[in-house]
Short mmCIF file of C-alpha atoms and ligand atoms in Angstrom, two decimals:
data_model
loop_
_atom_site.label_atom_id
_atom_site.label_comp_id
_atom_site.label_asym_id
_atom_site.label_seq_id
_atom_site.Cartn_x
_atom_site.Cartn_y
_atom_site.Cartn_z
CA UNK A 1 6.35 13.87 -6.29
CA UNK A 2 9.88 13.86 -5.05
CA UNK A 3 9.71 14.72 -0.68
CA UNK A 4 12.50 14.52 1.65
CA UNK A 5 11.99 15.59 4.93
CA UNK A 6 14.11 17.49 7.20
CA UNK A 7 13.32 18.65 10.83
CA UNK A 8 9.14 17.64 10.41
CA UNK A 9 9.14 19.46 6.86
CA UNK A 10 8.72 18.13 3.66
CA UNK A 11 10.94 19.74 1.08
CA UNK A 12 10.72 19.43 -2.97
CA UNK A 13 12.81 20.00 -5.20
CA UNK A 14 12.10 22.30 -7.47
CA UNK A 15 11.06 20.64 -11.59
CA UNK A 16 9.49 23.49 -14.15
CA UNK A 17 8.78 21.06 -16.56
CA UNK A 18 5.21 20.42 -16.05
CA UNK A 19 4.76 24.15 -16.06
CA UNK A 20 3.91 26.01 -19.68
CA UNK A 21 6.86 25.94 -21.90
CA UNK A 22 9.76 27.70 -21.29
CA UNK A 23 9.78 31.05 -23.28
CA UNK A 24 5.42 30.47 -23.67
CA UNK A 25 3.84 33.71 -22.18
CA UNK A 26 2.21 32.07 -20.05
CA UNK A 27 4.71 30.63 -17.87
CA UNK A 28 6.41 33.56 -16.03
CA UNK A 29 3.60 33.87 -13.44
CA UNK A 30 3.99 30.00 -12.34
CA UNK A 31 7.80 30.69 -12.04
CA UNK A 32 7.74 33.76 -10.19
CA UNK A 33 6.69 32.30 -6.86
CA UNK A 34 10.54 30.26 -7.22
CA UNK A 35 11.98 33.27 -7.44
CA UNK A 36 13.83 34.14 -4.42
CA UNK A 37 16.92 35.98 -3.17
CA UNK A 38 20.14 33.88 -1.88
CA UNK A 39 20.55 30.88 -0.28
CA UNK A 40 17.58 30.24 1.75
CA UNK A 41 17.12 26.98 0.51
CA UNK A 42 14.55 25.44 2.61
CA UNK A 43 12.39 28.74 2.01
CA UNK A 44 12.55 27.45 -1.51
CA UNK A 45 11.30 24.39 -0.66
CA UNK A 46 8.60 25.22 1.21
CA UNK A 47 7.41 27.80 -1.85
CA UNK A 48 8.01 24.88 -4.09
CA UNK A 49 5.47 22.11 -1.14
CA UNK A 50 3.20 24.75 -2.37
CA UNK A 51 2.64 24.34 -5.51
CA UNK A 52 0.43 22.11 -8.19
CA UNK A 53 3.13 21.82 -10.35
CA UNK A 54 6.19 20.28 -8.51
CA UNK A 55 7.41 16.37 -10.10
CA UNK A 56 10.81 14.98 -10.40
CA UNK A 57 13.45 16.36 -12.76
CA UNK A 58 13.55 13.80 -15.17
CA UNK A 59 15.47 14.39 -18.64
CA UNK A 60 18.26 16.52 -17.39
CA UNK A 61 19.00 13.98 -14.64
CA UNK A 62 19.53 11.26 -16.91
CA UNK A 63 22.92 9.40 -16.21
CA UNK A 64 23.10 10.57 -12.83
CA UNK A 65 24.04 7.66 -11.02
CA UNK A 66 26.10 6.21 -13.65
CA UNK A 67 29.30 6.58 -12.92
CA UNK A 68 32.10 8.54 -15.21
CA UNK A 69 34.64 6.75 -16.81
CA UNK A 70 37.35 7.01 -14.55
CA UNK A 71 40.27 6.32 -17.84
CA UNK A 72 39.43 9.19 -19.56
CA UNK A 73 39.92 13.05 -18.78
CA UNK A 74 39.71 15.96 -20.70
CA UNK A 75 43.09 17.04 -22.38
CA UNK A 76 45.89 19.25 -20.21
CA UNK A 77 47.85 21.79 -21.99
CA UNK A 78 51.15 23.32 -20.68
CA UNK A 79 51.28 26.81 -21.97
CA UNK A 80 54.69 26.94 -21.09
CA UNK A 81 55.52 23.78 -23.94
CA UNK A 82 56.99 24.57 -27.28
CA UNK A 83 54.39 26.49 -29.47
CA UNK A 84 53.87 24.15 -32.13
CA UNK A 85 52.73 21.21 -30.10
CA UNK A 86 50.99 23.37 -28.27
CA UNK A 87 48.83 24.39 -30.96
CA UNK A 88 48.79 20.91 -32.26
CA UNK A 89 46.83 19.73 -28.57
CA UNK A 90 44.69 22.60 -28.53
CA UNK A 91 43.52 22.37 -32.06
CA UNK A 92 42.87 18.66 -31.18
CA UNK A 93 41.57 19.29 -28.34
CA UNK A 94 38.95 21.74 -29.24
CA UNK A 95 37.63 19.41 -32.25
CA UNK A 96 37.25 16.43 -30.15
CA UNK A 97 36.12 17.31 -26.45
CA UNK A 98 35.86 20.96 -26.80
CA UNK A 99 37.10 21.07 -23.14
CA UNK A 100 40.85 21.08 -22.31
CA UNK A 101 42.64 22.46 -18.77
CA UNK A 102 45.73 24.71 -18.87
CA UNK A 103 48.63 24.73 -16.70
CA UNK A 104 51.54 27.49 -16.71
CA UNK A 105 49.13 29.82 -17.74
CA UNK A 106 51.36 32.67 -16.22
CA UNK A 107 48.43 33.78 -13.74
CA UNK A 108 50.02 33.90 -10.26
CA UNK A 109 48.59 31.16 -7.25
CA UNK A 110 47.89 34.02 -5.46
CA UNK A 111 45.81 35.70 -8.06
CA UNK A 112 43.60 32.37 -8.63
CA UNK A 113 43.26 32.08 -4.73
CA UNK A 114 42.16 35.45 -3.83
CA UNK A 115 39.75 35.34 -6.21
CA UNK A 116 38.16 31.98 -5.20
CA UNK A 117 37.59 33.22 -1.59
CA UNK A 118 36.69 36.59 -2.87
CA UNK A 119 33.67 35.11 -4.72
CA UNK A 120 33.38 32.87 -1.89
CA UNK A 121 32.82 35.76 0.69
CA UNK A 122 30.26 37.72 -1.55
CA UNK A 123 27.78 33.93 -1.65
CA UNK A 124 28.88 33.22 2.40
CA UNK A 125 26.92 37.08 3.55
CA UNK A 126 23.57 36.77 5.00
CA UNK A 127 20.66 37.46 2.67
CA UNK A 128 19.91 41.26 3.49
CA UNK A 129 23.72 41.94 2.47
CA UNK A 130 23.48 40.25 -0.92
CA UNK A 131 19.95 41.06 -2.07
CA UNK A 132 21.18 44.39 -2.53
CA UNK A 133 22.69 43.34 -5.57
CA UNK A 134 18.78 41.10 -6.68
CA UNK A 135 18.75 41.45 -10.32
CA UNK A 136 17.99 39.39 -13.14
CA UNK A 137 19.32 41.69 -15.46
CA UNK A 138 21.53 39.67 -17.58
CA UNK A 139 23.03 42.00 -20.97
CA UNK A 140 24.94 44.16 -18.99
CA UNK A 141 25.74 45.71 -14.87
CA UNK A 142 26.16 43.51 -11.82
CA UNK A 143 23.37 40.47 -11.92
CA UNK A 144 22.95 38.26 -8.84
CA UNK A 145 20.49 35.69 -8.30
CA UNK A 146 19.43 32.43 -7.90
CA UNK A 147 19.22 29.92 -10.89
CA UNK A 148 19.93 32.46 -13.55
CA UNK A 149 17.71 30.59 -16.11
CA UNK A 150 15.25 30.13 -14.09
CA UNK A 151 12.37 31.53 -16.13
CA UNK A 152 13.75 30.00 -19.69
CA UNK A 153 14.88 26.27 -17.81
CA UNK A 154 12.97 22.92 -17.66
CA UNK A 155 14.43 23.03 -14.29
CA UNK A 156 15.58 24.23 -11.40
CA UNK A 157 18.75 23.75 -9.74
CA UNK A 158 21.24 23.98 -6.86
CA UNK A 159 23.06 27.39 -7.45
CA UNK A 160 23.69 31.15 -6.65
CA UNK A 161 25.43 33.23 -9.03
CA UNK A 162 26.64 36.97 -8.87
CA UNK A 163 27.66 38.29 -12.55
CA UNK A 164 29.74 41.20 -13.22
CA UNK A 165 29.56 42.57 -17.33
CA UNK A 166 33.73 43.96 -16.99
CA UNK A 167 33.80 44.17 -21.16
CA UNK A 168 32.84 46.24 -23.24
CA UNK A 169 30.96 48.26 -20.97
CA UNK A 170 32.69 47.76 -17.71
CA UNK A 171 29.13 47.66 -14.61
CA UNK A 172 30.46 50.89 -12.87
CA UNK A 173 33.49 50.72 -9.94
CA UNK A 174 30.75 51.06 -7.19
CA UNK A 175 28.22 48.87 -7.94
CA UNK A 176 30.32 45.59 -7.63
CA UNK A 177 29.50 44.37 -4.53
CA UNK A 178 32.77 45.51 -2.25
CA UNK A 179 33.68 42.92 -0.36
CA UNK A 180 35.09 41.11 -4.13
CA UNK A 181 35.32 44.27 -5.84
CA UNK A 182 39.41 44.05 -6.00
CA UNK A 183 39.76 40.57 -7.19
CA UNK A 184 36.91 40.70 -9.92
CA UNK A 185 38.79 44.23 -11.56
CA UNK A 186 41.95 41.69 -11.45
CA UNK A 187 40.59 38.86 -12.33
CA UNK A 188 39.19 40.20 -15.55
CA UNK A 189 42.71 41.41 -16.90
CA UNK A 190 44.54 38.42 -16.05
CA UNK A 191 41.97 35.93 -17.73
CA UNK A 192 41.76 38.63 -20.85
CA UNK A 193 45.61 37.96 -20.66
CA UNK A 194 45.15 33.91 -20.64
CA UNK A 195 42.47 34.24 -23.32
CA UNK A 196 44.06 35.97 -25.63
CA UNK A 197 47.10 33.28 -25.45
CA UNK A 198 44.67 30.83 -26.60
CA UNK A 199 42.93 32.62 -28.76
CA UNK A 200 46.02 32.71 -30.47
CA UNK A 201 46.49 29.66 -30.40
CA UNK A 202 43.04 28.25 -31.80
CA UNK A 203 43.64 30.95 -34.57
CA UNK A 204 46.72 28.62 -35.49
CA UNK A 205 45.36 25.72 -35.44
CA UNK A 206 42.57 26.57 -37.52
CA UNK A 207 45.42 27.89 -40.57
CA UNK A 208 43.85 31.62 -39.21
CA UNK A 209 46.89 34.34 -38.80
CA UNK A 210 48.06 34.31 -35.37
CA UNK A 211 46.73 37.97 -34.76
CA UNK A 212 42.96 37.11 -36.67
CA UNK A 213 40.80 37.12 -33.09
CA UNK A 214 41.78 39.91 -31.41
CA UNK A 215 41.65 41.78 -34.66
CA UNK A 216 37.60 40.07 -34.70
CA UNK A 217 37.15 41.66 -31.35
CA UNK A 218 37.11 37.82 -29.75
CA UNK A 219 38.11 38.49 -26.26
CA UNK A 220 36.48 42.60 -26.03
CA UNK A 221 33.15 41.42 -24.52
CA UNK A 222 33.93 39.84 -21.24
CA UNK A 223 31.75 38.81 -18.27
CA UNK A 224 32.48 36.95 -15.24
CA UNK A 225 30.22 34.94 -13.41
CA UNK A 226 30.76 33.77 -10.19
CA UNK A 227 28.96 30.50 -9.03
CA UNK A 228 28.55 28.99 -5.86
CA UNK A 229 26.92 25.56 -4.99
CA UNK A 230 26.35 25.20 -2.19
CA UNK A 231 25.61 21.66 -0.05
CA UNK A 232 22.96 19.74 -0.90
CA UNK A 233 21.20 17.14 1.16
CA UNK A 234 20.18 15.27 -2.01
CA UNK A 235 22.40 15.21 -4.47
CA UNK A 236 20.51 12.45 -6.66
CA UNK A 237 17.44 14.23 -7.19
CA UNK A 238 18.63 17.58 -8.86
CA UNK A 239 21.85 19.07 -10.49
CA UNK A 240 24.21 21.95 -9.94
CA UNK A 241 23.31 23.51 -13.52
CA UNK A 242 21.31 21.75 -16.35
CA UNK A 243 22.94 20.34 -19.43
CA UNK A 244 24.04 23.14 -21.44
CA UNK A 245 26.28 25.19 -24.35
CA UNK A 246 28.26 28.02 -23.52
CA UNK A 247 26.89 31.11 -26.06
CA UNK A 248 29.91 33.06 -26.83
CA UNK A 249 33.68 32.35 -28.17
CA UNK A 250 35.61 30.15 -25.32
CA UNK A 251 34.65 30.53 -21.72
CA UNK A 252 37.60 30.02 -18.84
CA UNK A 253 36.43 28.67 -15.98
CA UNK A 254 38.28 28.64 -12.38
CA UNK A 255 37.68 26.36 -9.57
CA UNK A 256 38.18 25.33 -5.97
CA UNK A 257 38.71 21.68 -5.12
CA UNK A 258 35.27 20.64 -5.18
CA UNK A 259 34.47 18.23 -8.33
CA UNK A 260 31.18 18.81 -9.91
CA UNK A 261 31.88 19.94 -13.62
CA UNK A 262 31.06 17.32 -15.90
CA UNK A 263 31.63 17.07 -19.64
CA UNK A 264 29.90 15.45 -22.24
CA UNK A 265 31.99 13.32 -24.65
CA UNK A 266 30.10 10.48 -26.83
CA UNK A 267 27.66 9.52 -24.65
CA UNK A 268 29.09 9.57 -21.58
CA UNK A 269 29.43 12.16 -18.53
CA UNK A 270 33.31 12.76 -17.96
CA UNK A 271 33.94 14.24 -14.54
CA UNK A 272 36.50 17.47 -15.06
CA UNK A 273 38.64 16.70 -11.64
CA UNK A 274 40.11 20.31 -11.10
CA UNK A 275 44.16 20.76 -11.41
CA UNK A 276 45.15 22.90 -8.51
CA UNK A 277 46.22 26.16 -10.49
CA UNK A 278 44.76 24.77 -13.93
CA UNK A 279 41.83 26.87 -15.66
CA UNK A 280 39.32 25.02 -17.74
CA UNK A 281 38.79 26.16 -21.04
CA UNK A 282 36.07 25.53 -23.60
CA UNK A 283 34.80 26.21 -27.18
CA UNK A 284 31.27 27.99 -27.20
CA UNK A 285 28.51 28.24 -29.57
CA UNK A 286 29.93 30.91 -31.18
CA UNK A 287 33.25 30.22 -31.94
CA UNK A 288 31.91 26.59 -33.32
CA UNK A 289 30.08 28.28 -36.60
CA UNK A 290 33.03 30.76 -36.94
CA UNK A 291 35.24 27.41 -37.46
CA UNK A 292 32.59 26.05 -39.45
CA UNK A 293 31.97 23.26 -37.03
CA UNK A 294 35.92 22.68 -37.19
CA UNK A 295 35.37 23.54 -32.83
CA UNK A 296 32.97 21.80 -30.99
CA UNK A 297 31.21 23.67 -28.67
CA UNK A 298 30.13 20.51 -25.99
CA UNK A 299 27.55 20.47 -23.74
CA UNK A 300 28.36 20.31 -20.07
CA UNK A 301 26.53 20.07 -16.53
CA UNK A 302 27.41 20.46 -12.75
CA UNK A 303 25.82 17.80 -9.92
CA UNK A 304 24.83 19.01 -7.57
CA UNK A 305 27.20 19.53 -4.62
CA UNK A 306 27.63 16.49 -2.20
CA UNK A 307 30.22 17.65 -0.15
CA UNK A 308 29.67 19.45 2.77
CA UNK A 309 32.37 22.31 1.36
CA UNK A 310 30.37 24.60 -1.29
CA UNK A 311 31.90 24.57 -4.76
CA UNK A 312 33.00 28.05 -6.73
CA UNK A 313 33.42 28.14 -9.64
CA UNK A 314 33.82 31.86 -11.71
CA UNK A 315 33.23 31.35 -15.09
CA UNK A 316 34.56 34.08 -17.65
CA UNK A 317 32.18 34.29 -20.69
CA UNK A 318 34.16 35.55 -23.82
CA UNK A 319 32.49 37.15 -26.35
CA UNK A 320 33.14 39.13 -29.43
CA UNK A 321 31.59 42.40 -29.32
CA UNK A 322 31.77 43.56 -33.20
CA UNK A 323 28.46 42.36 -33.30
CA UNK A 324 27.44 45.77 -32.58
CA UNK A 325 28.66 46.92 -35.83
CA UNK A 326 26.57 44.50 -37.70
CA UNK A 327 23.86 42.06 -37.34
CA UNK A 328 24.94 38.60 -39.17
CA UNK A 329 28.16 36.66 -38.74
CA UNK A 330 29.12 33.14 -40.30
CA UNK A 331 31.48 30.76 -40.26
CA UNK A 332 34.75 32.66 -41.79
CA UNK A 333 34.71 33.14 -45.16
CA UNK A 334 38.97 31.51 -45.49
CA UNK A 335 37.60 28.61 -44.13
CA UNK A 336 35.09 27.82 -46.70
CA UNK A 337 34.95 25.75 -49.08
CA UNK A 338 32.33 25.33 -51.95
CA UNK A 339 31.58 22.13 -50.13
CA UNK A 340 32.03 22.40 -46.75
CA UNK A 341 29.80 25.33 -45.47
CA UNK A 342 27.68 23.94 -41.93
CA UNK A 343 26.21 26.83 -40.97
CA UNK A 344 24.93 29.46 -43.16
CA UNK A 345 24.28 32.70 -41.13
CA UNK A 346 24.10 33.96 -37.59
CA UNK A 347 22.10 36.69 -36.25
CA UNK A 348 23.14 37.74 -32.61
CA UNK A 349 22.92 40.68 -30.73
CA UNK A 350 20.21 43.54 -29.30
CA UNK A 351 20.23 45.17 -32.54
CA UNK A 352 18.78 41.85 -33.83
CA UNK A 353 15.77 41.73 -31.73
CA UNK A 354 15.25 45.77 -32.66
CA UNK A 355 15.00 45.85 -36.32
CA UNK A 356 14.09 42.16 -37.26
CA UNK A 357 10.60 40.31 -36.24
CA UNK A 358 10.77 36.73 -36.60
CA UNK A 359 9.23 36.47 -39.77
CA UNK A 360 11.42 39.22 -41.60
CA UNK A 361 14.34 37.50 -40.33
CA UNK A 362 13.50 34.28 -42.15
CA UNK A 363 12.01 35.82 -45.01
CA UNK A 364 15.11 37.96 -44.93
CA UNK A 365 17.60 34.42 -44.83
CA UNK A 366 15.37 32.76 -47.09
CA UNK A 367 14.86 34.56 -50.11
CA UNK A 368 18.55 36.55 -49.68
CA UNK A 369 20.17 33.07 -49.44
CA UNK A 370 18.35 31.38 -51.70
CA UNK A 371 20.45 27.65 -51.49
CA UNK A 372 20.01 27.86 -47.27
CA UNK A 373 18.05 25.10 -46.15
CA UNK A 374 19.49 24.97 -42.32
CA UNK A 375 19.65 28.18 -40.35
CA UNK A 376 21.31 28.28 -36.81
CA UNK A 377 20.85 30.99 -34.73
CA UNK A 378 21.40 32.03 -30.80
CA UNK A 379 18.90 32.22 -27.81
CA UNK A 380 19.08 35.99 -27.66
CA UNK A 381 17.62 36.43 -31.33
CA UNK A 382 14.40 34.87 -30.53
CA UNK A 383 13.75 35.86 -27.11
CA UNK A 384 13.46 39.33 -25.50
CA UNK A 385 15.02 38.97 -22.09
CA UNK A 386 13.19 41.55 -21.01
CA UNK A 387 9.73 40.20 -21.40
CA UNK A 388 11.17 36.73 -21.05
CA UNK A 389 8.70 35.90 -24.11
CA UNK A 390 9.33 33.61 -26.98
CA UNK A 391 8.70 36.46 -30.02
CA UNK A 392 5.81 35.33 -32.06
CA UNK A 393 6.46 33.43 -34.88
CA UNK A 394 4.18 33.76 -37.85
CA UNK A 395 6.45 31.33 -40.41
CA UNK A 396 3.25 30.46 -42.82
CA UNK A 397 4.41 31.55 -45.64
CA UNK A 398 7.33 30.64 -45.39
CA UNK A 399 7.18 26.82 -45.16
CA UNK A 400 9.02 27.44 -41.13
CA UNK A 401 5.79 25.45 -40.11
CA UNK A 402 8.49 23.42 -38.24
CA UNK A 403 10.17 25.96 -36.18
CA UNK A 404 8.38 26.21 -32.89
CA UNK A 405 8.39 22.61 -32.06
CA UNK A 406 12.29 22.60 -33.14
CA UNK A 407 12.85 25.19 -31.48
CA UNK A 408 11.52 23.31 -27.81
CA UNK A 409 13.79 20.53 -28.72
CA UNK A 410 17.01 22.38 -28.83
CA UNK A 411 16.68 24.98 -26.27
CA UNK A 412 19.26 23.06 -24.03
CA UNK A 413 21.59 23.41 -26.63
CA UNK A 414 21.20 26.84 -26.72
CA UNK A 415 20.52 26.42 -30.45
CA UNK A 416 17.07 27.41 -32.41
CA UNK A 417 17.54 24.94 -35.63
CA UNK A 418 15.54 26.09 -38.09
CA UNK A 419 14.69 24.57 -41.06
CA UNK A 420 11.73 24.45 -43.96
CA UNK A 421 9.27 21.75 -43.49
CA UNK A 422 9.31 20.52 -46.47
CA UNK A 423 12.66 19.86 -46.91
CA UNK A 424 12.40 18.20 -43.11
CA UNK A 425 8.70 15.98 -45.06
CA UNK A 426 11.45 15.02 -47.86
CA UNK A 427 13.72 14.01 -45.99
CA UNK A 428 11.62 12.67 -43.21
CA UNK A 429 13.98 13.93 -40.29
CA UNK A 430 14.01 16.46 -37.49
CA UNK A 431 16.24 19.06 -37.55
CA UNK A 432 18.28 18.39 -35.35
CA UNK A 433 19.11 14.82 -37.08
CA UNK A 434 19.83 17.19 -40.21
CA UNK A 435 22.33 18.67 -38.75
CA UNK A 436 23.72 16.33 -36.99
CA UNK A 437 23.52 14.56 -40.39
CA UNK A 438 25.49 17.13 -42.04
CA UNK A 439 28.06 17.57 -39.12
CA UNK A 440 29.35 13.89 -39.11
CA UNK A 441 29.80 14.11 -42.77
CA UNK A 442 32.57 17.00 -42.54
O1 AKG B 501 30.72 25.80 -12.33
C1 AKG B 501 31.09 24.97 -13.12
O2 AKG B 501 32.09 24.00 -13.46
C2 AKG B 501 30.37 25.66 -14.62
C3 AKG B 501 29.46 26.81 -15.29
C4 AKG B 501 28.26 27.14 -16.29
O3 AKG B 501 28.66 25.93 -17.05
C5 AKG B 501 28.71 28.19 -16.68
O4 AKG B 501 28.56 28.90 -15.90
O5 AKG B 501 27.81 28.07 -17.53
FE1 FE2 B 502 28.50 26.54 -19.03
#
């Protein structure tokens, strides 16, 4: 049990790992008691103290005390450099790190500063002003909550977030908190410009036409999330955000001067040192799949903030919108040779939840593409976000009896890797190691 005293109270850090498994039907009632609005940390701890099910966070804190190797840094790319040079730099960064920082991106410093200040002002309001925006509806409009992944995560962490959808259906202006409305709308336009520039370069790095990603609507779905990581009195006992990969095409991140983001590189967690005026960009799961594994969607996490000043980060998730017309996506055919295909097919989007049950989906893939043996899909495909329940699997008869175990193993990465059990038995390995083996092969 993780306790620390403050003015006579015993407070505890949330760890949800002993509760029923994330996504299982009987978990939500247990988690609901951790659900609260805004940065009332002592309230949260008191609630945890009454829980029967609190124990120290384990896996997600691994390596927390190992100092990050100071000699290595994510690549810094000057967007005003010569074009062939930056195409090469961005391609190399996306292949090896999945993360890079850009400078000279064309957004004025005043816009960077105003956006950070506006998000900070929102979070520093009294609880009553913020609670009007409380929601956990992640798929549109405006959402404000602590731990937006509370109902599916293994551990509660030390951040609150305001999320605003800006495209393709922008949240109505009157629903965006007035205190940051102007800045959120203006920031979205700036981010789209930078994202389009970077995606053109990423496309060129794959040998595609400059306009290919634009044509595929890769920057037309956008959600901005303004995080605050308030001061945490015991930063070695929890995290700001647990390790994960981002789901979409790319993510563009603006932050204040407080360090906290770490990127997995080999076996190390590497600190991302913020550069004044810079933007941090990372590759999402979907781009990894579209690029047939050429670009890497890399795990990252945020340390709990030990500084007295809150850490502010403004993250824009950039995604495609064409999925609305189609249920299936995979690597771009022009990147494939008969031998190099890593991912078979991905299903995503609301439609797949409506039109496929999990069983249909497996059957569909299995029989339509009979040469498939590993399938990768996003979390949303299997989760019903409204009820936070996993769609019940009935894989018997389709040789997918390992599906449930493997989905739990990989929940951190947002990928569900599915593989027929007989193939696993033949190879005596897990889905994850099978996929890793394939990744290493190319
Ligand atoms: O705040 C950060 O630095 C990272 C946030 C993040 O990874 C996310 O929101 O997905
Ligand atoms: Fe992230």
